[in-house]
């Protein structure tokens, strides 16, 4: 069952989403070589509480931290750690979800740390472009599968691959709810979209093979081949004319 949100509910969701964006913009200011992901987590934790919200990941199915920090070959759900240190040439995805007024807002972006190699920069750019192309498919009456088809096409055109095991998700009163939003697949398959649906699109694009491994901590997902992976995430609402990004970033957020 896919919940359809009322305009009042979308208003509350928009507020949670805009706080998630503010937190992500704050995170960006902390990304200097030598900083640990633990330090970023701790500052974001305080920032979120100071804004009368709570970090959705903390204690979610036992997740131990307040944000996810996924560096280089970590695909998603990287756990902040004091020995995980930002280094020149890295890429890092910061994934922020906040809970406020009964609604979760979820957004993430991949940032460059110093001088990043051209092929890895291309990976990050294509991850971003694939998200934009996927979003453009969203309108009432369109099939959910069009989003993934568009994302996959873009990734493959550049010789990259799409992670299959993790997907976007409905969001609202629950952190993760129906529908599941695959980042690959066939056009004109899957659920038909309706105005008032709210979900994330969050493609994970790998430089090498699509396959992943779960680390023994039961959270950290890495590429099987050890090559980098990049991801961007927006929360959207399906509108009568198409869609609205509820986690719109400031124009200077990214450093591509
Ligand atoms: N924010 C992630 C997402 O985009 C989910 C993180 S779940 C956690 O869906 F428990 F790892 F935080
Ligand atoms: Co997220
Ligand atoms: Co998400």
mmCIF file of C-alpha atoms and ligand atoms in Angstrom, residues 77 95-97 106-107 167-171 175-176 200-202 231 233-235, ligand 3:
data_model
loop_
_atom_site.group_PDB
_atom_site.id
_atom_site.type_symbol
_atom_site.label_atom_id
_atom_site.label_comp_id
_atom_site.label_asym_id
_atom_site.label_seq_id
_atom_site.Cartn_x
_atom_site.Cartn_y
_atom_site.Cartn_z
ATOM 1 C CA UNK A 77 25.447 2.973 5.131
ATOM 2 C CA UNK A 95 23.508 10.956 3.914
ATOM 3 C CA UNK A 96 21.310 12.934 6.298
ATOM 4 C CA UNK A 97 17.811 12.004 7.424
ATOM 5 C CA UNK A 106 16.137 12.264 3.506
ATOM 6 C CA UNK A 107 18.881 13.631 1.232
ATOM 7 C CA UNK A 167 16.898 1.239 -3.580
ATOM 8 C CA UNK A 168 14.918 4.408 -3.036
ATOM 9 C CA UNK A 169 11.837 4.247 -0.856
ATOM 10 C CA UNK A 170 8.577 5.837 0.095
ATOM 11 C CA UNK A 171 9.040 8.275 2.971
ATOM 12 C CA UNK A 175 11.656 6.425 7.319
ATOM 13 C CA UNK A 176 11.161 3.639 4.772
ATOM 14 C CA UNK A 200 13.281 9.090 -2.521
ATOM 15 C CA UNK A 201 15.416 8.433 -5.573
ATOM 16 C CA UNK A 202 19.010 7.659 -4.596
ATOM 17 C CA UNK A 231 25.406 8.477 -4.785
ATOM 18 C CA UNK A 233 19.538 11.371 -3.027
ATOM 19 C CA UNK A 234 16.441 13.548 -3.155
ATOM 20 C CA UNK A 235 13.034 13.239 -1.509
HETATM 21 CO CO1 LIG B 3 16.777 7.193 1.489
#
